[in-house]
Coordinates of C-alpha atoms and ligand atoms in Angstrom, one line a residue:
M1 CA 70.3 -28.1 -71.2
V2 CA 69.7 -31.7 -71.6
E3 CA 72.9 -32.6 -70.0
Q4 CA 72.4 -30.5 -66.9
M5 CA 69.1 -32.2 -66.1
Q6 CA 71.0 -35.4 -65.7
W7 CA 74.4 -34.3 -64.3
G8 CA 74.7 -35.1 -60.7
V9 CA 71.7 -37.4 -60.7
Y10 CA 74.1 -40.3 -60.4
D11 CA 77.7 -39.8 -59.7
G12 CA 78.8 -43.4 -60.0
G13 CA 79.4 -43.5 -56.3
E14 CA 78.0 -45.9 -53.7
E15 CA 74.4 -45.9 -55.0
P16 CA 73.4 -49.1 -56.8
M17 CA 72.8 -48.9 -60.5
P18 CA 69.0 -48.5 -61.1
A19 CA 67.6 -51.8 -62.3
R20 CA 66.9 -52.3 -65.9
G21 CA 63.2 -52.4 -66.6
H22 CA 63.1 -55.8 -68.3
V23 CA 60.7 -58.5 -67.4
V24 CA 63.0 -61.1 -65.9
G25 CA 63.1 -64.3 -67.9
P26 CA 64.3 -65.6 -71.2
H27 CA 64.4 -63.4 -74.3
P28 CA 61.1 -63.4 -76.2
E29 CA 60.7 -65.1 -79.5
H30 CA 62.8 -63.8 -82.4
V31 CA 60.8 -61.5 -84.6
L32 CA 61.9 -61.3 -88.2
L33 CA 61.5 -57.7 -89.5
E34 CA 59.6 -57.8 -92.7
G35 CA 61.9 -57.2 -95.7
V36 CA 65.0 -58.8 -94.1
V37 CA 66.7 -61.9 -95.6
P38 CA 67.6 -64.2 -92.6
F39 CA 70.7 -66.3 -92.2
P40 CA 69.8 -69.8 -93.2
A41 CA 69.1 -72.0 -90.2
E42 CA 72.2 -74.3 -90.7
F43 CA 74.5 -71.3 -90.8
A44 CA 72.9 -69.7 -87.8
E45 CA 73.3 -73.0 -85.9
R46 CA 77.0 -73.3 -86.9
Y47 CA 77.7 -69.7 -85.9
R48 CA 76.1 -70.4 -82.5
E49 CA 77.9 -73.7 -82.0
R50 CA 81.2 -72.1 -82.7
G51 CA 80.6 -69.4 -80.1
Y52 CA 80.4 -66.5 -82.5
W53 CA 76.8 -65.7 -81.7
K54 CA 76.5 -65.7 -78.0
G55 CA 72.8 -64.9 -77.6
E56 CA 73.4 -61.4 -76.1
T57 CA 71.8 -58.1 -77.2
I58 CA 73.8 -54.9 -77.6
A59 CA 72.0 -53.5 -74.5
D60 CA 73.1 -56.6 -72.5
M61 CA 76.7 -55.9 -73.6
F62 CA 76.4 -52.3 -72.7
F63 CA 75.0 -52.9 -69.2
G64 CA 77.6 -55.6 -68.7
S65 CA 80.2 -52.8 -69.2
V66 CA 78.3 -50.4 -67.0
R67 CA 78.6 -52.9 -64.2
S68 CA 82.2 -54.0 -64.9
F69 CA 83.6 -50.5 -65.5
A70 CA 81.2 -48.4 -63.5
H71 CA 83.8 -45.9 -62.3
N72 CA 85.8 -45.6 -65.5
V73 CA 85.1 -42.6 -67.7
A74 CA 83.2 -43.7 -70.8
V75 CA 82.8 -40.5 -72.7
V76 CA 84.7 -37.2 -72.8
D77 CA 82.8 -34.4 -74.7
G78 CA 84.5 -31.0 -74.2
E79 CA 84.6 -30.4 -70.5
K80 CA 82.1 -33.1 -69.7
E81 CA 83.3 -36.5 -68.5
I82 CA 80.7 -39.3 -68.1
T83 CA 81.4 -42.5 -66.3
Y84 CA 80.0 -45.8 -67.4
A85 CA 77.8 -45.8 -64.3
K86 CA 76.4 -42.4 -65.1
L87 CA 76.0 -43.3 -68.8
G88 CA 74.0 -46.4 -67.7
E89 CA 71.7 -44.3 -65.7
R90 CA 71.2 -41.7 -68.4
V91 CA 70.4 -44.5 -70.9
L92 CA 67.8 -46.0 -68.6
R93 CA 66.1 -42.7 -67.9
L94 CA 65.9 -41.8 -71.5
A95 CA 64.7 -45.3 -72.4
G96 CA 61.9 -44.7 -69.9
G97 CA 61.0 -41.4 -71.5
L98 CA 61.1 -42.8 -75.0
S99 CA 59.0 -45.8 -74.0
R100 CA 56.4 -43.4 -72.6
L101 CA 56.2 -41.9 -76.0
G102 CA 55.3 -45.3 -77.3
I103 CA 58.7 -46.3 -78.8
G104 CA 59.4 -49.9 -78.3
R105 CA 60.5 -53.2 -79.8
G106 CA 60.8 -53.2 -83.6
D107 CA 60.1 -49.5 -84.1
R108 CA 62.4 -47.8 -86.5
V109 CA 63.9 -44.5 -85.3
V110 CA 66.1 -42.3 -87.6
V111 CA 69.0 -41.0 -85.5
H112 CA 70.7 -37.9 -87.0
L113 CA 73.3 -36.6 -84.5
P114 CA 76.9 -35.3 -84.7
N115 CA 79.7 -36.4 -82.4
V116 CA 78.1 -35.5 -79.1
A117 CA 77.7 -37.3 -75.8
V118 CA 73.9 -37.5 -76.1
Y119 CA 74.4 -39.8 -79.1
F120 CA 75.3 -42.6 -76.6
D121 CA 72.1 -41.9 -74.5
V122 CA 70.0 -42.1 -77.6
V123 CA 71.5 -45.1 -79.3
F124 CA 71.8 -47.3 -76.2
A125 CA 68.3 -46.2 -75.0
L126 CA 66.9 -47.4 -78.3
F127 CA 68.8 -50.7 -78.1
E128 CA 67.5 -51.1 -74.6
L129 CA 64.0 -50.8 -75.9
G130 CA 64.6 -53.1 -78.8
A131 CA 63.8 -50.2 -81.1
I132 CA 65.8 -50.2 -84.4
P133 CA 67.9 -47.1 -84.9
V134 CA 68.6 -46.0 -88.5
F135 CA 72.0 -44.3 -88.5
A136 CA 72.0 -41.2 -90.6
L137 CA 75.2 -39.2 -91.0
Q138 CA 75.3 -35.7 -89.6
A139 CA 76.1 -34.5 -93.2
H140 CA 72.8 -35.9 -94.5
R141 CA 70.1 -33.4 -95.4
R142 CA 66.4 -33.3 -96.2
T143 CA 66.3 -35.5 -99.3
E144 CA 68.2 -38.3 -97.5
I145 CA 66.5 -38.0 -94.2
E146 CA 63.1 -37.9 -95.7
Y147 CA 63.9 -41.0 -97.7
F148 CA 65.3 -42.9 -94.6
C149 CA 62.2 -42.0 -92.6
S150 CA 59.7 -43.0 -95.2
F151 CA 61.6 -46.1 -96.5
A152 CA 62.1 -47.5 -93.0
Q153 CA 58.6 -46.3 -92.0
A154 CA 60.2 -44.7 -89.0
K155 CA 58.1 -43.9 -86.0
A156 CA 60.4 -41.2 -84.8
Y157 CA 63.3 -39.0 -85.9
I158 CA 65.8 -37.8 -83.4
T159 CA 68.2 -34.9 -84.2
I160 CA 70.0 -31.9 -82.6
D161 CA 68.8 -28.3 -82.6
S162 CA 71.6 -27.1 -84.9
C163 CA 75.1 -28.1 -86.0
E164 CA 77.7 -26.4 -88.1
G165 CA 75.2 -23.7 -89.0
F166 CA 72.5 -26.1 -90.2
D167 CA 69.1 -25.7 -88.6
H168 CA 68.3 -29.3 -87.8
A169 CA 65.2 -28.2 -85.8
A170 CA 63.7 -26.8 -88.9
L171 CA 64.4 -30.1 -90.7
A172 CA 62.7 -31.9 -87.9
R173 CA 59.6 -29.9 -88.4
E174 CA 59.6 -30.6 -92.1
I175 CA 60.1 -34.3 -91.6
A176 CA 57.3 -34.5 -89.1
A177 CA 55.0 -32.7 -91.5
C178 CA 55.9 -34.7 -94.6
V179 CA 56.5 -38.3 -93.5
P180 CA 53.2 -39.8 -92.2
S181 CA 54.8 -42.6 -90.2
V182 CA 56.9 -40.2 -88.1
E183 CA 54.8 -39.6 -85.0
R184 CA 57.6 -37.9 -83.1
A185 CA 60.4 -35.6 -84.3
L186 CA 62.6 -35.1 -81.2
V187 CA 65.2 -32.3 -81.1
V188 CA 68.0 -32.5 -78.6
D189 CA 68.4 -28.9 -77.4
M190 CA 72.0 -28.2 -76.4
Q191 CA 71.2 -24.8 -75.0
D192 CA 67.9 -25.0 -73.0
D193 CA 67.1 -27.7 -70.6
C194 CA 63.4 -26.9 -70.4
R195 CA 62.7 -28.2 -73.8
E196 CA 61.0 -31.4 -74.6
F197 CA 64.0 -33.7 -75.0
G198 CA 65.4 -33.0 -71.5
K199 CA 62.0 -33.9 -70.0
L200 CA 62.3 -37.3 -71.4
Y201 CA 65.0 -38.2 -68.9
G202 CA 62.4 -39.0 -66.2
E203 CA 62.3 -42.0 -64.0
P204 CA 63.9 -45.3 -65.2
L205 CA 61.4 -47.6 -66.9
F206 CA 60.1 -50.6 -65.0
H207 CA 58.4 -52.8 -67.5
Q208 CA 59.8 -53.4 -70.9
E209 CA 59.7 -56.2 -73.4
R210 CA 63.2 -57.5 -74.2
C211 CA 64.3 -58.1 -77.7
N212 CA 65.9 -61.3 -79.0
P213 CA 69.6 -61.4 -79.9
A214 CA 68.7 -62.8 -83.3
D215 CA 66.5 -59.7 -84.0
V216 CA 67.7 -56.9 -86.3
A217 CA 69.4 -54.4 -84.0
F218 CA 69.7 -51.5 -86.4
L219 CA 69.7 -50.4 -90.0
Q220 CA 73.0 -49.1 -91.2
L221 CA 73.5 -47.2 -94.5
S222 CA 75.3 -48.5 -97.5
G223 CA 77.5 -46.1 -99.5
G224 CA 75.4 -47.2 -102.4
T225 CA 75.6 -47.7 -106.1
T226 CA 71.9 -47.1 -106.7
G227 CA 69.6 -44.1 -107.1
K228 CA 68.7 -44.3 -103.4
P229 CA 70.9 -45.4 -100.5
K230 CA 70.3 -49.0 -99.3
L231 CA 69.7 -50.0 -95.7
I232 CA 71.7 -52.8 -94.1
P233 CA 70.0 -54.9 -91.4
R234 CA 72.4 -56.1 -88.7
T235 CA 71.5 -58.4 -85.9
H236 CA 72.6 -58.2 -82.2
D237 CA 74.3 -61.6 -82.5
D238 CA 76.2 -60.9 -85.7
Y239 CA 77.3 -57.4 -84.8
L240 CA 78.5 -58.2 -81.3
Y241 CA 80.7 -60.9 -82.7
T242 CA 82.6 -58.3 -84.8
I243 CA 82.7 -56.0 -81.8
R244 CA 84.3 -58.5 -79.5
E245 CA 86.8 -59.6 -82.1
S246 CA 87.5 -56.0 -83.3
A247 CA 88.2 -54.9 -79.7
R248 CA 90.6 -57.8 -79.3
I249 CA 92.4 -57.4 -82.7
C250 CA 92.8 -53.6 -82.1
G251 CA 94.2 -54.2 -78.6
L252 CA 91.5 -52.2 -76.7
S253 CA 91.3 -52.5 -73.0
S254 CA 89.8 -50.6 -70.1
E255 CA 93.1 -48.6 -70.1
S256 CA 92.6 -47.5 -73.7
V257 CA 91.7 -43.9 -74.6
H258 CA 90.2 -43.8 -78.1
L259 CA 89.7 -40.6 -80.1
I260 CA 86.4 -40.5 -82.0
A261 CA 87.4 -38.2 -84.9
L262 CA 85.2 -39.6 -87.8
P263 CA 81.4 -39.2 -88.0
I264 CA 80.1 -41.2 -85.1
A265 CA 77.3 -42.9 -87.0
H266 CA 79.5 -44.4 -89.7
N267 CA 79.8 -48.2 -89.5
Y268 CA 83.6 -47.8 -89.2
T269 CA 83.2 -45.5 -86.2
M270 CA 80.5 -47.7 -84.7
S271 CA 82.4 -51.0 -84.9
S272 CA 85.9 -51.2 -86.2
P273 CA 86.7 -51.1 -83.3
G274 CA 84.6 -48.0 -82.9
I275 CA 82.4 -46.9 -80.0
L276 CA 80.9 -50.3 -79.5
G277 CA 84.4 -51.9 -79.3
C278 CA 85.3 -49.2 -76.7
V279 CA 82.2 -49.9 -74.7
Y280 CA 82.8 -53.6 -74.8
A281 CA 86.4 -53.1 -73.5
G282 CA 85.5 -50.4 -71.0
A283 CA 87.7 -47.9 -72.8
K284 CA 87.5 -44.1 -72.6
M285 CA 86.1 -42.4 -75.7
V286 CA 87.1 -38.8 -76.4
L287 CA 84.8 -37.1 -78.8
A288 CA 86.2 -34.7 -81.5
P289 CA 84.0 -32.6 -83.7
S290 CA 86.4 -33.3 -86.5
G291 CA 89.7 -35.1 -87.2
S292 CA 91.6 -32.0 -88.3
P293 CA 95.0 -31.7 -86.5
D294 CA 94.1 -28.4 -84.7
V295 CA 91.2 -30.2 -83.1
A296 CA 92.6 -33.7 -82.7
F297 CA 96.2 -33.0 -81.5
P298 CA 95.3 -30.9 -78.4
L299 CA 92.8 -33.7 -77.4
I300 CA 95.4 -36.4 -77.9
S301 CA 97.8 -34.5 -75.8
K302 CA 95.3 -33.5 -73.0
H303 CA 93.7 -36.9 -72.6
H304 CA 96.7 -39.2 -73.4
V305 CA 94.8 -40.7 -76.3
T306 CA 96.2 -44.2 -77.1
S307 CA 94.3 -44.9 -80.4
S308 CA 92.2 -43.4 -83.1
S309 CA 90.5 -44.4 -86.4
L310 CA 90.9 -42.3 -89.5
V311 CA 90.2 -42.2 -93.2
P312 CA 93.3 -41.7 -95.5
P313 CA 92.8 -38.0 -96.2
V314 CA 92.6 -37.2 -92.4
A315 CA 95.7 -39.4 -91.8
L316 CA 97.5 -37.3 -94.5
L317 CA 96.4 -34.1 -92.7
W318 CA 98.0 -35.5 -89.5
L319 CA 101.2 -36.5 -91.4
N320 CA 101.5 -33.2 -93.1
S321 CA 100.5 -30.9 -90.3
S322 CA 102.7 -28.0 -89.5
V323 CA 101.5 -28.0 -85.8
R324 CA 102.5 -31.6 -85.1
D325 CA 105.6 -30.8 -83.2
E326 CA 103.7 -28.4 -80.9
W327 CA 101.7 -31.2 -79.3
D328 CA 102.7 -34.3 -77.3
L329 CA 101.4 -37.2 -79.3
S330 CA 103.6 -39.8 -77.5
S331 CA 100.6 -41.5 -75.9
L332 CA 99.4 -42.6 -79.3
Q333 CA 100.0 -46.4 -79.8
V334 CA 97.8 -47.4 -82.7
L335 CA 96.3 -45.6 -85.6
Q336 CA 93.6 -47.4 -87.7
V337 CA 93.3 -46.2 -91.2
G338 CA 90.5 -47.4 -93.5
G339 CA 87.4 -46.6 -95.5
A340 CA 89.4 -46.0 -98.6
K341 CA 92.8 -47.1 -99.9
L342 CA 95.8 -45.8 -98.1
S343 CA 98.7 -45.3 -100.4
Q344 CA 101.9 -47.2 -99.5
E345 CA 103.8 -44.0 -99.4
A346 CA 101.5 -42.6 -96.7
A347 CA 101.4 -45.9 -94.9
R348 CA 105.1 -46.0 -94.6
R349 CA 105.3 -42.6 -92.9
V350 CA 102.9 -43.4 -90.0
K351 CA 105.3 -45.3 -87.7
P352 CA 108.4 -43.1 -88.1
E353 CA 106.5 -39.8 -88.1
L354 CA 103.6 -40.3 -85.7
G355 CA 105.4 -42.9 -83.6
C356 CA 102.6 -45.4 -83.5
T357 CA 101.6 -48.6 -85.1
L358 CA 99.5 -48.4 -88.3
Q359 CA 96.5 -50.8 -88.5
Q360 CA 94.9 -50.9 -92.0
V361 CA 91.1 -51.5 -92.0
F362 CA 89.2 -52.6 -95.0
G363 CA 85.5 -53.0 -94.0
M364 CA 82.0 -52.5 -95.2
A365 CA 78.8 -51.9 -93.4
E366 CA 77.4 -55.0 -95.1
G367 CA 79.7 -57.1 -92.9
L368 CA 83.2 -58.3 -93.7
V369 CA 86.0 -56.4 -92.0
N370 CA 89.7 -57.0 -92.5
Y371 CA 92.5 -55.7 -90.2
T372 CA 96.3 -55.9 -90.4
R373 CA 97.3 -57.3 -87.0
L374 CA 99.3 -55.3 -84.5
S375 CA 102.1 -57.9 -84.5
D376 CA 102.3 -58.1 -88.3
P377 CA 105.7 -57.1 -89.9
E378 CA 105.8 -53.5 -91.2
S379 CA 106.2 -54.6 -94.8
L380 CA 102.8 -56.4 -94.6
V381 CA 101.1 -53.5 -92.7
V382 CA 102.0 -50.9 -95.3
S383 CA 101.2 -53.0 -98.3
S384 CA 98.0 -54.8 -97.4
Q385 CA 94.5 -54.0 -96.2
G386 CA 94.4 -56.8 -93.8
L387 CA 93.0 -60.2 -92.9
R388 CA 89.4 -61.1 -92.2
I389 CA 88.2 -61.2 -88.6
S390 CA 86.8 -64.7 -88.6
P391 CA 88.0 -68.1 -89.7
D392 CA 84.5 -68.5 -90.9
D393 CA 84.5 -65.5 -93.1
E394 CA 84.4 -67.2 -96.5
V395 CA 86.3 -64.9 -98.9
R396 CA 86.3 -65.7 -102.6
V397 CA 88.2 -63.9 -105.4
V398 CA 86.7 -64.7 -108.7
D399 CA 86.9 -63.6 -112.3
D400 CA 83.9 -62.2 -114.2
D401 CA 82.6 -65.7 -114.9
G402 CA 82.6 -66.5 -111.2
V403 CA 85.6 -68.8 -111.4
D404 CA 87.9 -68.7 -108.4
L405 CA 91.3 -67.2 -109.0
P406 CA 94.6 -68.2 -107.5
A407 CA 96.5 -66.2 -104.8
G408 CA 98.0 -63.0 -106.1
V409 CA 95.6 -62.6 -109.1
P410 CA 93.2 -59.6 -108.7
G411 CA 89.5 -60.4 -109.0
N412 CA 86.0 -59.7 -107.7
L413 CA 85.7 -60.1 -103.9
L414 CA 82.7 -62.1 -102.8
T415 CA 82.1 -62.9 -99.1
R416 CA 79.8 -64.8 -96.8
G417 CA 80.1 -65.3 -93.1
P418 CA 78.9 -64.9 -89.5
Y419 CA 78.5 -61.2 -89.7
T420 CA 77.8 -60.5 -93.3
I421 CA 74.2 -59.8 -94.3
R422 CA 72.3 -62.0 -96.7
G423 CA 70.4 -59.1 -98.3
Y424 CA 69.6 -55.4 -98.0
Y425 CA 66.4 -54.3 -96.3
C426 CA 63.4 -54.4 -98.6
A427 CA 65.5 -54.6 -101.8
L428 CA 64.5 -57.7 -103.8
E429 CA 65.9 -56.6 -107.1
V430 CA 69.2 -55.2 -105.8
N431 CA 69.6 -58.3 -103.7
E432 CA 69.4 -60.5 -106.8
R433 CA 72.2 -58.4 -108.3
D434 CA 74.4 -58.0 -105.2
F435 CA 74.1 -61.5 -103.7
T436 CA 74.8 -64.9 -105.2
L437 CA 72.1 -67.6 -105.0
D438 CA 74.2 -69.3 -102.2
G439 CA 74.3 -66.1 -100.2
F440 CA 77.7 -64.5 -101.0
Y441 CA 77.7 -60.7 -101.0
C442 CA 79.3 -59.3 -104.2
T443 CA 81.3 -56.4 -102.7
G444 CA 82.1 -54.7 -106.0
D445 CA 85.7 -54.4 -104.9
I446 CA 88.6 -55.8 -106.8
V447 CA 91.2 -57.4 -104.5
S448 CA 94.1 -59.8 -104.6
R449 CA 94.7 -62.2 -101.8
D450 CA 98.0 -63.7 -100.7
E451 CA 98.5 -67.2 -99.4
R452 CA 97.7 -66.2 -95.8
G453 CA 94.5 -64.6 -96.8
Y454 CA 95.6 -61.0 -96.5
L455 CA 93.8 -58.8 -99.0
T456 CA 95.1 -55.9 -101.1
V457 CA 92.4 -53.6 -102.7
T458 CA 93.4 -52.9 -106.3
G459 CA 90.3 -51.4 -107.7
R460 CA 86.5 -51.3 -107.9
K461 CA 83.9 -52.8 -110.1
K462 CA 80.8 -51.1 -108.7
D463 CA 79.7 -47.7 -109.9
Q464 CA 80.6 -45.8 -106.8
I465 CA 82.9 -42.9 -105.9
N466 CA 84.9 -43.2 -102.7
R467 CA 85.6 -39.6 -101.8
G468 CA 88.2 -40.1 -99.0
G469 CA 86.1 -42.7 -97.3
E470 CA 82.7 -41.1 -98.0
K471 CA 80.8 -43.2 -100.5
V472 CA 78.9 -41.4 -103.3
S473 CA 76.5 -43.1 -105.7
P474 CA 76.8 -41.5 -109.1
E475 CA 73.3 -42.5 -110.1
E476 CA 71.8 -40.7 -107.1
I477 CA 73.5 -37.4 -108.1
E478 CA 72.8 -37.9 -111.8
N479 CA 69.1 -38.3 -111.0
L480 CA 69.1 -35.1 -109.1
L481 CA 70.9 -33.2 -111.9
L482 CA 68.5 -34.6 -114.4
S483 CA 65.7 -32.8 -112.5
H484 CA 67.3 -29.5 -113.4
E485 CA 65.3 -27.8 -116.1
A486 CA 68.5 -26.8 -118.1
I487 CA 70.1 -30.3 -118.1
H488 CA 69.5 -32.8 -120.9
D489 CA 71.9 -35.5 -119.6
A490 CA 74.3 -36.0 -116.7
S491 CA 77.1 -38.4 -115.9
V492 CA 78.9 -38.4 -112.6
V493 CA 82.3 -40.0 -112.1
G494 CA 85.2 -40.1 -109.6
V495 CA 88.4 -38.4 -110.8
R496 CA 91.8 -38.7 -109.1
D497 CA 92.6 -36.3 -106.3
E498 CA 95.9 -36.1 -104.4
V499 CA 94.3 -35.8 -101.0
L500 CA 90.9 -37.4 -101.2
G501 CA 92.0 -40.3 -103.5
E502 CA 88.9 -39.4 -105.6
K503 CA 86.7 -36.4 -106.0
V504 CA 83.3 -36.1 -107.6
K505 CA 83.0 -34.7 -111.1
A506 CA 79.8 -34.1 -113.1
F507 CA 79.6 -33.9 -116.8
V508 CA 76.4 -32.3 -118.1
V509 CA 74.9 -31.9 -121.5
L510 CA 72.5 -28.9 -121.6
R511 CA 69.2 -28.8 -123.4
E512 CA 69.4 -27.4 -126.9
D513 CA 67.5 -24.2 -126.1
V514 CA 69.6 -23.3 -123.0
D515 CA 72.2 -20.6 -123.2
P516 CA 75.4 -22.1 -121.7
G517 CA 76.2 -18.8 -120.1
S518 CA 73.2 -19.1 -117.9
V519 CA 74.5 -22.3 -116.2
S520 CA 77.5 -22.2 -114.0
P521 CA 79.1 -24.7 -111.5
F522 CA 78.2 -22.3 -108.7
K523 CA 74.5 -22.4 -109.8
L524 CA 74.5 -26.1 -110.2
K525 CA 76.0 -26.6 -106.7
K526 CA 73.4 -24.3 -105.3
F527 CA 70.7 -26.2 -107.0
L528 CA 71.9 -29.5 -105.5
R529 CA 72.3 -27.9 -102.1
Q530 CA 68.8 -26.6 -102.2
K531 CA 67.6 -30.2 -103.1
G532 CA 68.9 -31.0 -99.6
I533 CA 71.7 -33.6 -99.9
A534 CA 74.9 -34.2 -98.0
G535 CA 77.7 -31.8 -98.8
F536 CA 80.2 -34.6 -99.6
K537 CA 78.0 -35.7 -102.5
I538 CA 77.9 -32.3 -104.3
P539 CA 80.3 -32.5 -107.2
D540 CA 83.7 -30.8 -106.7
E541 CA 83.8 -30.1 -110.4
F542 CA 81.4 -29.6 -113.3
E543 CA 82.1 -29.7 -117.0
I544 CA 79.5 -28.7 -119.6
V545 CA 80.0 -30.8 -122.7
E546 CA 78.3 -31.3 -126.1
E547 CA 78.0 -35.0 -125.7
F548 CA 79.4 -37.9 -123.7
P549 CA 82.1 -40.3 -125.0
E550 CA 80.6 -43.7 -125.8
T551 CA 81.8 -47.2 -125.6
F552 CA 81.5 -49.4 -128.6
V553 CA 78.1 -50.6 -127.5
G554 CA 76.9 -47.1 -127.3
K555 CA 76.9 -46.6 -123.5
T556 CA 78.4 -43.6 -121.9
S557 CA 82.1 -44.4 -121.3
K558 CA 82.7 -43.4 -117.7
R559 CA 86.2 -44.7 -118.0
A560 CA 86.9 -42.1 -120.7
Q561 CA 85.4 -39.4 -118.6
R562 CA 87.4 -40.4 -115.5
E563 CA 90.6 -40.2 -117.6
S564 CA 89.7 -37.1 -119.5
Ligands
LIG601 P1 80.0 -49.4 -97.5 O1 79.6 -50.6 -98.3 O2 79.3 -48.1 -97.8 O3 80.1 -49.6 -96.1 O4 81.5 -49.1 -98.0 C1 82.4 -50.1 -98.0 C2 83.4 -50.0 -99.1 O5 84.4 -49.0 -98.8 C3 84.1 -51.2 -99.4 O6 83.4 -52.1 -100.2 C4 85.3 -50.6 -100.2 O7 84.9 -50.3 -101.5 C5 85.6 -49.3 -99.5 N1 86.7 -49.5 -98.5 C6 86.6 -49.6 -97.1 N2 87.8 -49.7 -96.6 C7 88.7 -49.6 -97.5 C8 90.1 -49.7 -97.6 N3 90.9 -49.8 -96.5 N4 90.7 -49.7 -98.8 C9 90.0 -49.6 -99.9 N5 88.6 -49.5 -100.0 C10 88.0 -49.5 -98.8
LIG602 O1 84.1 -47.9 -95.4 C1 83.5 -48.6 -94.6 O2 82.3 -48.8 -94.7 C2 84.2 -49.3 -93.5 C3 85.6 -49.1 -93.4 C4 86.3 -49.7 -92.3 C5 83.5 -50.0 -92.5 O3 82.2 -50.1 -92.6 C6 84.2 -50.6 -91.5 C7 85.6 -50.4 -91.4 O4 83.5 -51.3 -90.6

């Protein structure tokens, strides 16, 4: 087992931490990854001057915490408890192994892992090497993974042997065979410590080129509105600013115990305050394979969890759970809820029923994150999605002609600031559409803002479905459906759902010569599953229709379909 090879190597006792392998000296020159739109120099200068960008890499931050909180438990995964000191050693050893495979500064590596302790080894080892992780979600399947690997020209793909019945090892073989840039497909074997991955934890590395804090640290995924997911380049400097501020705003400290119940690679789980916020604060992270009450409540009770971050449907499961009274949840102080709009009715129930403070989070992997503050009055916490992190987050609410709107009037949310990207990775055309000439990101969200700057999300302009926090691009699913031989046309929309907020519905028009009896929702779902896409993107409902409703200019009226 990978873990066993390392367990006991370093117990966080009297031994000194093995030295990091860096050449001592200043950070090397900043290298701009091709296809990335940089922050303009005057903005970068301003963000440095104001102390937002501190010239630190994520690995510097991680090893700072390894030193400061050496004896604290960093990660709890089942029966395993890993201290910061031990995690630091595991990371250095794995970084050594990965560097011997030729992975180094600037190399893209697609990471495809569930909520397991080894995720921390892999991600921080890659940061240490200055390699650029691309964060796939565990739910992603062949079509998405192949795309991430080839689009990012990944040198390596790292996954687990199997998870929830899916054979990731087989996928790794397929990816290695079909994406030429992928020189290594590495499989973390949870059962057998003799396999290749365990062997990578050799001696710590000695000599390693540092990366520059202005470099791209990783590529995060966007929920997407286009046929293919977009990749979001975030720098060490900009991301660490949100991490420090998020940890502060969410009240994390080395006494905190945070339950990681959402998919670990999601931007929310990474950073709001997420695992990086916990690492920065020296907090304990308890890994849960899912957020369902029967998994989460026993963990809260056993580990005296003080906070967790959920999406609205999971928060509803917690509120409506019949087993809630069987567990002691009294340690819980703060519950973050975000990723999709939380209804006021549900928001109001959190404090009286779960006994903790609700903190609404409205964020995006592209940058801007808003939080209600822990000291805010309850009326504001339940009715708003929060206030920006930074005084230098420029937030505009504009009408369709780009004219700024007064407080209280809903409009399009545009933003620019010290941690919001200036463009997607290698996406010239999309960037022209989604960013203004002066660098504001057009979020596609409709919000209203009050006099203090608090935002309330009232709708969405972009063609995207938010299925309980999981974002689905209709165009991506329509394209896949159109590749079905019986389908003439497809239109995918979000329709209201009590629990998820929205679910995915596909309308399809069959080819004239196709017998409608030969096509069923079951068969269409199977077809999409065989294409290899994340389960949350597969439509919950299908409807076969003769034709689509049209707008007066002859386009498919998705509004009519949503409301039908
Ligand atoms: P992504 O760009 O894929 O990271 O998804 C971010 C999007 O999720 C935002 O632009 C919003 O549309 C949505 N979102 C995130 N948090 C919230 C929230 N608290 N309320 C409503 N929508 C949210
Ligand atoms: O939905 C999101 O992408 C999201 C929600 C809350 C996010 O990226 C974040 C906080 O950082």
